[in-house]
Short mmCIF file of C-alpha atoms and ligand atoms in Angstrom, two decimals:
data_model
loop_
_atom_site.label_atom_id
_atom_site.label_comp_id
_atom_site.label_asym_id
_atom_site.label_seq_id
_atom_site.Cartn_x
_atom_site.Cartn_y
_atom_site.Cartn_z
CA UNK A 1 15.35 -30.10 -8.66
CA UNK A 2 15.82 -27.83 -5.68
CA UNK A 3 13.56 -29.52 -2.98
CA UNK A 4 13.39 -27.01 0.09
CA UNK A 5 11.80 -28.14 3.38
CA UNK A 6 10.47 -25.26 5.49
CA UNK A 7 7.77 -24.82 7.49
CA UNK A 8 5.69 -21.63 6.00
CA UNK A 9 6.37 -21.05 1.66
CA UNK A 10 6.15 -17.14 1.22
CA UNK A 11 5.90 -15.99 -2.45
CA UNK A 12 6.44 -12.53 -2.70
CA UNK A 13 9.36 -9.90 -1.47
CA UNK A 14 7.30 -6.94 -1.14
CA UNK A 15 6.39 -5.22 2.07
CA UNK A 16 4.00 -8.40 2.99
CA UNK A 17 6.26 -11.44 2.24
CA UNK A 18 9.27 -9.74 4.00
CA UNK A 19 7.37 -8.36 6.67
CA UNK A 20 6.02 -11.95 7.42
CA UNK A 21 9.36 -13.46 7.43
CA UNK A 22 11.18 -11.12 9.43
CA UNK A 23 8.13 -11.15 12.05
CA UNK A 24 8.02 -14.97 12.14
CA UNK A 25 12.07 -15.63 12.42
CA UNK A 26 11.47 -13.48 15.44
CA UNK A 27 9.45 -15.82 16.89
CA UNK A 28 11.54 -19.05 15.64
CA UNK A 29 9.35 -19.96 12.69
CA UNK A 30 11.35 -20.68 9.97
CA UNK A 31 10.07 -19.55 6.42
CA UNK A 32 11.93 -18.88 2.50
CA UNK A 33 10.71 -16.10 0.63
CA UNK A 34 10.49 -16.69 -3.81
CA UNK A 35 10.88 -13.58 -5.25
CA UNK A 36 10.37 -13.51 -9.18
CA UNK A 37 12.29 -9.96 -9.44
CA UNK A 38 16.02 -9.28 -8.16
CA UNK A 39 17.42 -7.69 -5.24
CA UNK A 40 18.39 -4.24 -7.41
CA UNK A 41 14.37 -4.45 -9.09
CA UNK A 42 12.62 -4.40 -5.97
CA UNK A 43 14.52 -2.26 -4.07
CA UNK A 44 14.46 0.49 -6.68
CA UNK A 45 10.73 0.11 -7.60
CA UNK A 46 8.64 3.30 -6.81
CA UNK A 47 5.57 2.95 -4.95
CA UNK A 48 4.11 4.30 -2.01
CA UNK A 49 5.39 6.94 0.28
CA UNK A 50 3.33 7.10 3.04
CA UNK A 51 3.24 5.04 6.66
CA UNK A 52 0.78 4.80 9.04
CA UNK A 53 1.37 4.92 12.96
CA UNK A 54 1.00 1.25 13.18
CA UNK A 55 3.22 0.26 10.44
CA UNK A 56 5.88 2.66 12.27
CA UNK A 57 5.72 0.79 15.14
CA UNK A 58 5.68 -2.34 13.77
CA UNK A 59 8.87 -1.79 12.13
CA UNK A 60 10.04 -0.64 14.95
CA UNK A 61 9.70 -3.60 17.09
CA UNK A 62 11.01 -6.03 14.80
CA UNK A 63 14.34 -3.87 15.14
CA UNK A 64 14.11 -2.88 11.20
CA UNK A 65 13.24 0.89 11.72
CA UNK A 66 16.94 2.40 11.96
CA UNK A 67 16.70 3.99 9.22
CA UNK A 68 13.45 4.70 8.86
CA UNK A 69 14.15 7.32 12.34
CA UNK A 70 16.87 8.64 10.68
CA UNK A 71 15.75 9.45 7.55
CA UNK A 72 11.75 9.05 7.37
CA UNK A 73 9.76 12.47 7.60
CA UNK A 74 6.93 12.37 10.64
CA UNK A 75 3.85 14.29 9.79
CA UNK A 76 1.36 15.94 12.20
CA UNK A 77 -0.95 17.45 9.71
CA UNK A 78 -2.17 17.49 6.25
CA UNK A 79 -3.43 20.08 4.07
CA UNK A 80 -6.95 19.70 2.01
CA UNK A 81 -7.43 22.44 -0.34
CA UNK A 82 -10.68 23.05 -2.58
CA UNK A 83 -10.83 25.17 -5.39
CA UNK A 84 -8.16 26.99 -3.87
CA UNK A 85 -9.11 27.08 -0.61
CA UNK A 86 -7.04 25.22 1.77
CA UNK A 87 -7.52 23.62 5.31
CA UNK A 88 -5.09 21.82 7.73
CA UNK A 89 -5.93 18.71 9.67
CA UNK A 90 -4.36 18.18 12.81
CA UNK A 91 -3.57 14.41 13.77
CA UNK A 92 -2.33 15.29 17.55
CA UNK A 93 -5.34 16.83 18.16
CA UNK A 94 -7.80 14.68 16.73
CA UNK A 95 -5.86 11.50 17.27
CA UNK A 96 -4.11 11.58 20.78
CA UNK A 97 -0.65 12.09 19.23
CA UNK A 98 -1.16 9.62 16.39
CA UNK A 99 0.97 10.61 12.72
CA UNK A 100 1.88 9.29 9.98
CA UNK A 101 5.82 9.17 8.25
CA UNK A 102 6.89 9.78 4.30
CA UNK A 103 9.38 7.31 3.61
CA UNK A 104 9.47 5.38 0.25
CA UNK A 105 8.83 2.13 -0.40
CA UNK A 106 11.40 1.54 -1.64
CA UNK A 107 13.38 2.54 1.24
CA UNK A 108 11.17 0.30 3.18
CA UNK A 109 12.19 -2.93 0.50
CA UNK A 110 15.96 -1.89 1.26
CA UNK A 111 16.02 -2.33 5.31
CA UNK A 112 13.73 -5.50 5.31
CA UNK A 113 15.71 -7.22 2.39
CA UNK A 114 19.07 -6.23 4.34
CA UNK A 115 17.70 -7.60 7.38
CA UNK A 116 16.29 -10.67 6.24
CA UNK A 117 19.54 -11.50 4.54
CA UNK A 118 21.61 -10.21 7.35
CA UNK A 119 20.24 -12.64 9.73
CA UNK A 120 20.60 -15.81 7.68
CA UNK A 121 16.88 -15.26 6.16
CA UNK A 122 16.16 -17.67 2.80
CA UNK A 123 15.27 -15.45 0.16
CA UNK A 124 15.16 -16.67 -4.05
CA UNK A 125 15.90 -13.90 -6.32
CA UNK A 126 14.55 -14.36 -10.00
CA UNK A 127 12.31 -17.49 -8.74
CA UNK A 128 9.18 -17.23 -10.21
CA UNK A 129 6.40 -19.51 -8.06
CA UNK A 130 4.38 -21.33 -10.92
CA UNK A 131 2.28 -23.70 -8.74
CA UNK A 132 0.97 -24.15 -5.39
CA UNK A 133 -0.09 -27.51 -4.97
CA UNK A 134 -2.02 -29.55 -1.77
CA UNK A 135 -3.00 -27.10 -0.32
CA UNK A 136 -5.93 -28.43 0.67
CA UNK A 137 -3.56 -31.38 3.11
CA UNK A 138 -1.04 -30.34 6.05
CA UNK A 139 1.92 -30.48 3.50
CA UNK A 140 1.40 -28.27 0.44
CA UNK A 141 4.12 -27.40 -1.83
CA UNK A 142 4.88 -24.40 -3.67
CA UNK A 143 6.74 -25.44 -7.72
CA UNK A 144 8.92 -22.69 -8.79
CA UNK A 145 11.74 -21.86 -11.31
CA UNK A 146 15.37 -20.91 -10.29
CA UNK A 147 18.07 -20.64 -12.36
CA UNK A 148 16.11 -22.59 -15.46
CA UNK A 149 15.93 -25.80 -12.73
CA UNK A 150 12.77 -26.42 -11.21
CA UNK A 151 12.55 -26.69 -7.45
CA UNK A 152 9.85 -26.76 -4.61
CA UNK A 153 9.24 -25.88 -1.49
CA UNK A 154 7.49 -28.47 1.12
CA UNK A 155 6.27 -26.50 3.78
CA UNK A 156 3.22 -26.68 6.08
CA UNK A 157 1.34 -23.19 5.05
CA UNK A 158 1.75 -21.41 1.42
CA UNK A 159 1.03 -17.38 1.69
CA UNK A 160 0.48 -15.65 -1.20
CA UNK A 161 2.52 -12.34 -0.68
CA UNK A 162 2.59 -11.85 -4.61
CA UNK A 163 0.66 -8.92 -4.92
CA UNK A 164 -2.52 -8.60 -7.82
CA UNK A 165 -0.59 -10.06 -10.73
CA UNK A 166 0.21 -13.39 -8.99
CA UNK A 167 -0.61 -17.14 -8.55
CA UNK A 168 -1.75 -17.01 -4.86
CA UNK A 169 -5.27 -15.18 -5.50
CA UNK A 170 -5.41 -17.30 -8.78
CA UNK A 171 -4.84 -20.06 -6.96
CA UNK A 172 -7.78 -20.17 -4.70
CA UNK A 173 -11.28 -21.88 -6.20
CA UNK A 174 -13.51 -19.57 -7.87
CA UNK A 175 -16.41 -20.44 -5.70
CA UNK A 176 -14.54 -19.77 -2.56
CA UNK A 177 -14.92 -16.20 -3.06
CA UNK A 178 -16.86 -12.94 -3.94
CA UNK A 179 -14.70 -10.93 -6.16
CA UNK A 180 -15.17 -6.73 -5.78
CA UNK A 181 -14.29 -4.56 -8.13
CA UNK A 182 -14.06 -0.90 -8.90
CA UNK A 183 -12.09 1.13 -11.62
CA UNK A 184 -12.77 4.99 -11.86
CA UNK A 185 -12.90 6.69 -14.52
CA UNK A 186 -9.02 8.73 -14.19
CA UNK A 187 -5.52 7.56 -13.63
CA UNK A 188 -2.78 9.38 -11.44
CA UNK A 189 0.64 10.81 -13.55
CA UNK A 190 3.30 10.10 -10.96
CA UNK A 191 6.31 12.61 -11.07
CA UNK A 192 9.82 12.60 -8.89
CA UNK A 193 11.66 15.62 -9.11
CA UNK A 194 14.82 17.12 -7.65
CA UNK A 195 13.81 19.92 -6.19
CA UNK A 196 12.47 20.79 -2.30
CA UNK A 197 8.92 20.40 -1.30
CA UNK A 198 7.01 23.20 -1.55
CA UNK A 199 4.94 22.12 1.48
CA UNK A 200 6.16 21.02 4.85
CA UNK A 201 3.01 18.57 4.88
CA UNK A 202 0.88 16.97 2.25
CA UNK A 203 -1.28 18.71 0.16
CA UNK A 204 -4.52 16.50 -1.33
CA UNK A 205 -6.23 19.40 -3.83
CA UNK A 206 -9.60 19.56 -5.58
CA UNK A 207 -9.39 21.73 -8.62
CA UNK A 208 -11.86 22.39 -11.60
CA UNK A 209 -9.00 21.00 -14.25
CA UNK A 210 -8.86 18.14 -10.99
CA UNK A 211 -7.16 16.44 -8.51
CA UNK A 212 -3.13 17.11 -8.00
CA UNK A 213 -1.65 15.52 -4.76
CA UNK A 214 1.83 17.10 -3.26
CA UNK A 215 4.18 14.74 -1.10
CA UNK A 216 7.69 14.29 -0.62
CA UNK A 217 10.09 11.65 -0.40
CA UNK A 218 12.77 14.32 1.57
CA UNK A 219 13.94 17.60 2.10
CA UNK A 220 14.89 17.67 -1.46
CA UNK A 221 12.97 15.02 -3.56
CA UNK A 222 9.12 15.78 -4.29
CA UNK A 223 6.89 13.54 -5.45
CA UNK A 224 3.64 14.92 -7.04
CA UNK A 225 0.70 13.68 -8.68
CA UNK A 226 -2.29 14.66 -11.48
CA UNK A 227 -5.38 13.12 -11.87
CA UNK A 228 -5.13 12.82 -15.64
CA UNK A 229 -7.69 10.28 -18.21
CA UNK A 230 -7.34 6.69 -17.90
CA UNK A 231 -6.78 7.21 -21.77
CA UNK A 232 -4.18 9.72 -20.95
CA UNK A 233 0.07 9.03 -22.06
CA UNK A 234 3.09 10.27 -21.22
CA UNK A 235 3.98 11.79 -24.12
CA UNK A 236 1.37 14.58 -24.06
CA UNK A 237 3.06 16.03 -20.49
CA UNK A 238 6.01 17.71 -20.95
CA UNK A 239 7.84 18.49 -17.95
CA UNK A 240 6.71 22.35 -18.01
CA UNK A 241 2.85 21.07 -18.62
CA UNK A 242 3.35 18.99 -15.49
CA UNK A 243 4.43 22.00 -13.40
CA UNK A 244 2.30 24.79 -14.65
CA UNK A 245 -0.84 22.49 -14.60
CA UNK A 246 0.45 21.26 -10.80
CA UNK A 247 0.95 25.00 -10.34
CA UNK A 248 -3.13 25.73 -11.10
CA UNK A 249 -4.60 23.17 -8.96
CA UNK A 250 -2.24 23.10 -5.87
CA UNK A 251 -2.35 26.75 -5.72
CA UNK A 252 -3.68 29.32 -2.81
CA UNK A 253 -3.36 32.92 -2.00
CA UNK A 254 0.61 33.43 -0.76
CA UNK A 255 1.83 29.94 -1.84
CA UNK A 256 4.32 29.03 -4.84
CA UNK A 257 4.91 25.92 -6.02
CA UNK A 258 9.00 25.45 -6.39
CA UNK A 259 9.93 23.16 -9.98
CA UNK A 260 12.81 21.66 -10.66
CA UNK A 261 13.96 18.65 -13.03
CA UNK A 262 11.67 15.75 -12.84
CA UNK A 263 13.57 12.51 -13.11
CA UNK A 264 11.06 10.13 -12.92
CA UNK A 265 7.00 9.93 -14.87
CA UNK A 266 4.55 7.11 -14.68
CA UNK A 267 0.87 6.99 -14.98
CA UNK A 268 -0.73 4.23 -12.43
CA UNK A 269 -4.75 3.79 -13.05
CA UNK A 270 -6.96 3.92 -10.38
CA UNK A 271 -9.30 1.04 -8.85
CA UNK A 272 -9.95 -0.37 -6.08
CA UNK A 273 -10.54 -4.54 -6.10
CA UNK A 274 -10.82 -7.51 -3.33
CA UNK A 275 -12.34 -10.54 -2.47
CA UNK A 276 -13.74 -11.43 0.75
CA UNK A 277 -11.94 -15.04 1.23
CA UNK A 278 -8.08 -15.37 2.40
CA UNK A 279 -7.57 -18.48 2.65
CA UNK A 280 -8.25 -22.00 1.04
CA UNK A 281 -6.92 -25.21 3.16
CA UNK A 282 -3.40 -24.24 4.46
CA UNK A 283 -3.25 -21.30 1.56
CA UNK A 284 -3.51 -17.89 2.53
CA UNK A 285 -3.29 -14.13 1.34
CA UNK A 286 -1.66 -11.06 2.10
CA UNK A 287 -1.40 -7.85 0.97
CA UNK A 288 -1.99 -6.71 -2.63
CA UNK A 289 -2.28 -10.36 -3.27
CA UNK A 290 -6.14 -10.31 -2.00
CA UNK A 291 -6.86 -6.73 -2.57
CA UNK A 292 -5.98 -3.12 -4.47
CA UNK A 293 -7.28 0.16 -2.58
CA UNK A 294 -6.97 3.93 -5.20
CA UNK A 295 -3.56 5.28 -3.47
CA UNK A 296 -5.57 8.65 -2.21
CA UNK A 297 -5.96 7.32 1.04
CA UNK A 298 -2.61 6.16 1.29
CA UNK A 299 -3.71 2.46 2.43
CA UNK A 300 -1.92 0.34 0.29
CA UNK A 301 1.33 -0.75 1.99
CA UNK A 302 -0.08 -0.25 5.43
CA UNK A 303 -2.96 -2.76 4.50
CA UNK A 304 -0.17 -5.49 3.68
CA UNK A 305 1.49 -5.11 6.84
CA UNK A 306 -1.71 -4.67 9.02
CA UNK A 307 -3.03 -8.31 6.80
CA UNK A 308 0.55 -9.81 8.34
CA UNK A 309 -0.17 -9.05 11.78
CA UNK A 310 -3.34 -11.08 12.04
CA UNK A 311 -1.44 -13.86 9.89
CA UNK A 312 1.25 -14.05 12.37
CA UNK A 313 -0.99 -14.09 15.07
CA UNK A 314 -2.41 -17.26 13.46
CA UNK A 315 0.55 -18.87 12.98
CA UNK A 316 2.00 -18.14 16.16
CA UNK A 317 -1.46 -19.62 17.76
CA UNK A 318 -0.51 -22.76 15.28
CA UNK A 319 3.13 -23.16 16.16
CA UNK A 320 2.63 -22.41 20.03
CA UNK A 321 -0.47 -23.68 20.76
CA UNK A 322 -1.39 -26.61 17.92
CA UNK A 323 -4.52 -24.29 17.38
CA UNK A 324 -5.97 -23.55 13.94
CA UNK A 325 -8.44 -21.31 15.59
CA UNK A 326 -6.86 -18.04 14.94
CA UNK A 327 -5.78 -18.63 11.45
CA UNK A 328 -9.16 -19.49 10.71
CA UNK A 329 -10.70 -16.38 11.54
CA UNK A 330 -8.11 -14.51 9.66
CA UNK A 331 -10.27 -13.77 7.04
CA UNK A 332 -12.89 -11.99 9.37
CA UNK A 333 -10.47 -10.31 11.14
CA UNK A 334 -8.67 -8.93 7.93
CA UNK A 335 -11.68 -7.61 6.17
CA UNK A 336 -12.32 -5.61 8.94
CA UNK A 337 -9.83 -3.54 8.46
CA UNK A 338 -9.24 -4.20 4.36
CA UNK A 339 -13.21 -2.37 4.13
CA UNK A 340 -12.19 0.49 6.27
CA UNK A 341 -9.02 0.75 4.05
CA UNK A 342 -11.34 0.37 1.08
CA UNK A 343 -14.01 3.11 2.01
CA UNK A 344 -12.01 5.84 3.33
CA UNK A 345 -9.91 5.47 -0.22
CA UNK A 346 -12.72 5.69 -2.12
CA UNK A 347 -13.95 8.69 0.35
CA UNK A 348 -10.58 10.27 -0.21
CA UNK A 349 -11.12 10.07 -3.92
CA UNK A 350 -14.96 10.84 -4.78
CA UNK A 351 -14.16 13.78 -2.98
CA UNK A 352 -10.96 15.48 -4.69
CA UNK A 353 -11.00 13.85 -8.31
CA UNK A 354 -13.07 16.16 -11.00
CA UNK A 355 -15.69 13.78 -12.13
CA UNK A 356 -18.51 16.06 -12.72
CA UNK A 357 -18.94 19.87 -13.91
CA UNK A 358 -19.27 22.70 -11.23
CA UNK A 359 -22.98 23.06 -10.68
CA UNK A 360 -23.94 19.23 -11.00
CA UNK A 361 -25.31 17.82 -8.35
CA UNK A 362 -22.12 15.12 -7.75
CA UNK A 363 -19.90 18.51 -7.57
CA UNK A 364 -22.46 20.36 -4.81
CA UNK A 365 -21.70 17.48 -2.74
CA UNK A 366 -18.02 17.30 -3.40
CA UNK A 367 -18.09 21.10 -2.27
CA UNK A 368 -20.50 20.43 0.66
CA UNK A 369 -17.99 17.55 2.33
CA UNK A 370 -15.23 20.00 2.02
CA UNK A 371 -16.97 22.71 3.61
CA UNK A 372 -17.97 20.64 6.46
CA UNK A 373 -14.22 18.97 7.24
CA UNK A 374 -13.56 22.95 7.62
CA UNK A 375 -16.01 23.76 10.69
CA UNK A 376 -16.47 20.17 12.12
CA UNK A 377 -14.03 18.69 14.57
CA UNK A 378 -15.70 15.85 14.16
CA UNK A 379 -15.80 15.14 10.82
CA UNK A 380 -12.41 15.95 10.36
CA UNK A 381 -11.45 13.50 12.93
CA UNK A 382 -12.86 11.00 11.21
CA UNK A 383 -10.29 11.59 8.02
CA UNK A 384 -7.96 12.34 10.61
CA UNK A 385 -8.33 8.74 12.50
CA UNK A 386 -8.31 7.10 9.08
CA UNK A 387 -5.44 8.89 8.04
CA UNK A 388 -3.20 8.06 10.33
CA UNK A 389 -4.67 4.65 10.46
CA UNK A 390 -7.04 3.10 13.36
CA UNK A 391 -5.16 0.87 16.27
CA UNK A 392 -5.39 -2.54 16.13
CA UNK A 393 -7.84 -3.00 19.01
CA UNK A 394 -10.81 -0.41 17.70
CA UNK A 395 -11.12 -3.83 15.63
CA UNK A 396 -10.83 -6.14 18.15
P1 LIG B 1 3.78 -6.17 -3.85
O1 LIG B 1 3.11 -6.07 -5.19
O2 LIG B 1 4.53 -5.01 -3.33
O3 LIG B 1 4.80 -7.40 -3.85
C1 LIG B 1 4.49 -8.60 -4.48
C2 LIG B 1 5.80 -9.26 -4.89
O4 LIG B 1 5.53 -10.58 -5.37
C3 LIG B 1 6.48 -8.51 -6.03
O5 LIG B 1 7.81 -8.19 -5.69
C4 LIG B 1 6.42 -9.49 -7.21
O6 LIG B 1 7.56 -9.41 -8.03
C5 LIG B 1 6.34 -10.82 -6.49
N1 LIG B 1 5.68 -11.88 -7.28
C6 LIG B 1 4.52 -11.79 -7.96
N2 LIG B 1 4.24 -12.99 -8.53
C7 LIG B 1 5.25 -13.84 -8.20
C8 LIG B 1 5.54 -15.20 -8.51
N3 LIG B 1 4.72 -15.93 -9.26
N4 LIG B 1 6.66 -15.75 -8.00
C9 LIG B 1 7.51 -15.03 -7.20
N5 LIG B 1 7.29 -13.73 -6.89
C10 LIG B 1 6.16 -13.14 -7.38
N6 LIG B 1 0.30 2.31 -2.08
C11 LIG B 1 0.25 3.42 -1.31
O7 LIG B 1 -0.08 3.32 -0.13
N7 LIG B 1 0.57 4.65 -1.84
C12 LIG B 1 0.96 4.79 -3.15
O8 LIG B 1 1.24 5.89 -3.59
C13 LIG B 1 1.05 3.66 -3.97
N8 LIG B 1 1.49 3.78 -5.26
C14 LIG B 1 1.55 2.66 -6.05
C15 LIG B 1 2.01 2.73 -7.38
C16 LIG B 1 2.06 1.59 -8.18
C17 LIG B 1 2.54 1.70 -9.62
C18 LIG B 1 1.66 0.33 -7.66
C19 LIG B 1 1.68 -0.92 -8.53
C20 LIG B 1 1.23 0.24 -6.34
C21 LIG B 1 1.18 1.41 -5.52
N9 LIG B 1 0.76 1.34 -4.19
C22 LIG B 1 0.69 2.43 -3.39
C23 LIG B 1 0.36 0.10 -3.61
C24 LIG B 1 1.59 -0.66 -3.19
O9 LIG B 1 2.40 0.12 -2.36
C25 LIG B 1 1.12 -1.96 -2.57
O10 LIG B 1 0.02 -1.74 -1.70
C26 LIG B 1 2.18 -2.71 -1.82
O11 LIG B 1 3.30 -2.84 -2.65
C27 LIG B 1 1.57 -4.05 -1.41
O12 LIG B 1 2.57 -4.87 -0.95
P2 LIG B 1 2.54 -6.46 -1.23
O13 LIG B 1 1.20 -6.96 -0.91
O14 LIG B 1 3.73 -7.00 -0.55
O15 LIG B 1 2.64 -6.62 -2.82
C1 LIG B 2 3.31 9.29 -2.00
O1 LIG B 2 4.07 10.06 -1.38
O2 LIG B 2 3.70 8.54 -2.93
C2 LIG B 2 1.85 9.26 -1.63
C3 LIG B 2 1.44 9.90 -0.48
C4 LIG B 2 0.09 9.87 -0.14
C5 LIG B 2 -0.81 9.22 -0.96
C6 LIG B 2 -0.38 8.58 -2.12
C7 LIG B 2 0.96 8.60 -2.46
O3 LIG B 2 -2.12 9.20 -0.63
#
């Protein structure tokens, strides 16, 4: 039995549990991540694409953003297009200078795993967490597998960084929590292909067949995406459906879409999901752990780091100060933010997903919103703002 004496137990090496250990070895706190995956999994799994201002910076000042300003792809706009018609939003404009940067996920994995490692970090590989016990005393204890030996981790705080399929939200009683939960009625088909963006800047379209979403991952990777049914496979898009059907819906007078071989598919369904209680005792959540957002508002990595912020600022209170007063109000604080996240993703897709035929009343309105981001400045500051994602104090 490995017995491993820290002083914070983070399951989960995804963009919250590495996040949080970086942040807090920064600050002295010393912390061992379980990861259930390996190294080459994780760093190669394909997720999001899209940072917000804040998680920029963040990275930045915990020194782990080298490559991220060499290689990552800053954004000062984004395209909505309806039915064909297509308007830009400005983010310097609207948000004082405020953007947003494409860089994979996975990309993001790579530099915090190399830096956690690189500076002595604890990090299990292929150690699945199967308990998390006391939690409700100073001194819980997180049981795990390693190697087919058991082992656990004594530490004085457990957080959950294991995204929607793990322990950590299972974990917590039943009646310590509301659970929210919302699954609409169409998926997204993923695509990667080796060819160069057709658009310098994202392109989020409403079309009568429905929704098709162009990003990039660099100056010669795309990555695209079709609302297709939730009942929808793989098999029935072949790689020159994918394209001519992309074709249709991103499409506007003078603009062609460039194809080229598409090297990875997936279909990912949407929903968005939470509960309003983060922690239990000395047991606490982050990230996909405590909640799911639809990816159309590009929330979902940005949300675990923003949920790590307020949890270091809690434990930082704890280690400095003896206080528990932060840490307790980590839950308000969060949801703050996790709500926002939650409405202006389920803005972002009500409003480009087909879900109704032209000339219901659900499509009028669909039509009316866009109409309006095109001659307001203020409304389109307000998808803008959200965009980009809101500073830390406008919470505060
Ligand atoms: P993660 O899920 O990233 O990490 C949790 C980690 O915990 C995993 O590595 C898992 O292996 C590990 N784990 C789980 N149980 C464990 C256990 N018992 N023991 C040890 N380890 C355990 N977001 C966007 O913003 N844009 C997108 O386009 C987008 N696309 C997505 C596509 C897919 C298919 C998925 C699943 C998610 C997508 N997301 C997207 C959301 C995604 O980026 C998450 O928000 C982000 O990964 C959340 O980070 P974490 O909370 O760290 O959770
Ligand atoms: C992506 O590039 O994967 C991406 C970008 C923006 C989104 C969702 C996904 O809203």
């Amino acid at each position: 039995m490995k017995n491993i004496k820290t002083q914070v137990g983070i399951i989960g090496a995804g963009p919250a549990g590495l996040t949080l250990a970086i942040w807090l070895k920064k600050n002295g706190i010393d912390s061992v991540i379980l990861e259930r995956k390996s190294r080459e999994y994780i760093e190669n799994r394909t997720r999001a694409g899209l940072l917000e201002q804040n998680t920029v910076d963040i990275f930045k000042s915990l020194g782990v953003a080298d490559r991220l300003i060499e290689k990552g792809l800053e954004h000062h706009g984004v395209f909505l297009s309806f039915n064909g018609k297509r308007v830009r939003v400005p983010f310097d404009e609207l948000t004082g200078g405020r953007k947003i940067t494409v860089y994979g996920q996975q990309e993001v994995i790579k530099d915090l795993v190399a830096d956690w490692i690189s500076s002595g970090g604890k990090i299990y590989f292929e150690a699945q967490a199967e308990r998390i016990e006391d939690f409700e005393t100073n001194n819980p204890k997180i049981k795990f597998i390693h190697e087919e030996e058991e082992g656990m981790i004594d530490c004085d705080f457990v957080i959950g960084c294991d995204g929607f399929h793990g322990i950590g939200r299972k974990t917590l009683p039943k009646e310590s929590y509301t659970e929210y939960s919302h699954c609409y009625p169409f998926s997204w088909l993923g695509i990667l292909a080796h060819v160069a963006p057709s658009s310098e800047e994202l392109i989020y379209a409403y079309h009568e067949n429905g929704f098709a979403l162009s990003s990039l991952r660099s100056e010669n990777i795309s990555r695209l995406y079709l609302q297709v049914d939730n009942n929808d496979s793989l098999e029935n898009w072949s790689d020159e459906r994918i394209w001519e059907e992309l074709a249709i819906r991103l499409g506007t007078e003078g603009w062609e879409l460039k194809t080229g071989p598409i090297f990875e598919k997936s279909i990912t369904p949407m929903r968005g999901f939470m509960i309003d209680n983060l922690q239990f005792g000395r047991l606490f959540l982050a990230g996909d752990s405590a909640h799911i957002v639809p990816p159309t508002g590009g929330k979902g990595l940005n949300l675990a780091v923003a949920d790590v912020k307020h949890l270091v600022d809690g434990l930082l209170d704890f280690y400095k100060n003896n206080s528990m007063e932060t840490l307790n109000g980590y839950t308000e604080t969060a949801l703050k933010r996790i709500w926002r996240a939650q409405d202006f993703s389920n803005f972002m897709t009500a409003l480009f997903h087909k879900q109704e035929e032209h000339g219901s009343f659900q499509y009028s309105m669909q039509a009316a919103k866009f109409d309006y981001i095109a001659i307001s400045k203020a409304y389109a500051t307000t998808i803008a703002e959200n965009y980009v994602g809101l500073p830390f104090e406008v919470f505060e």
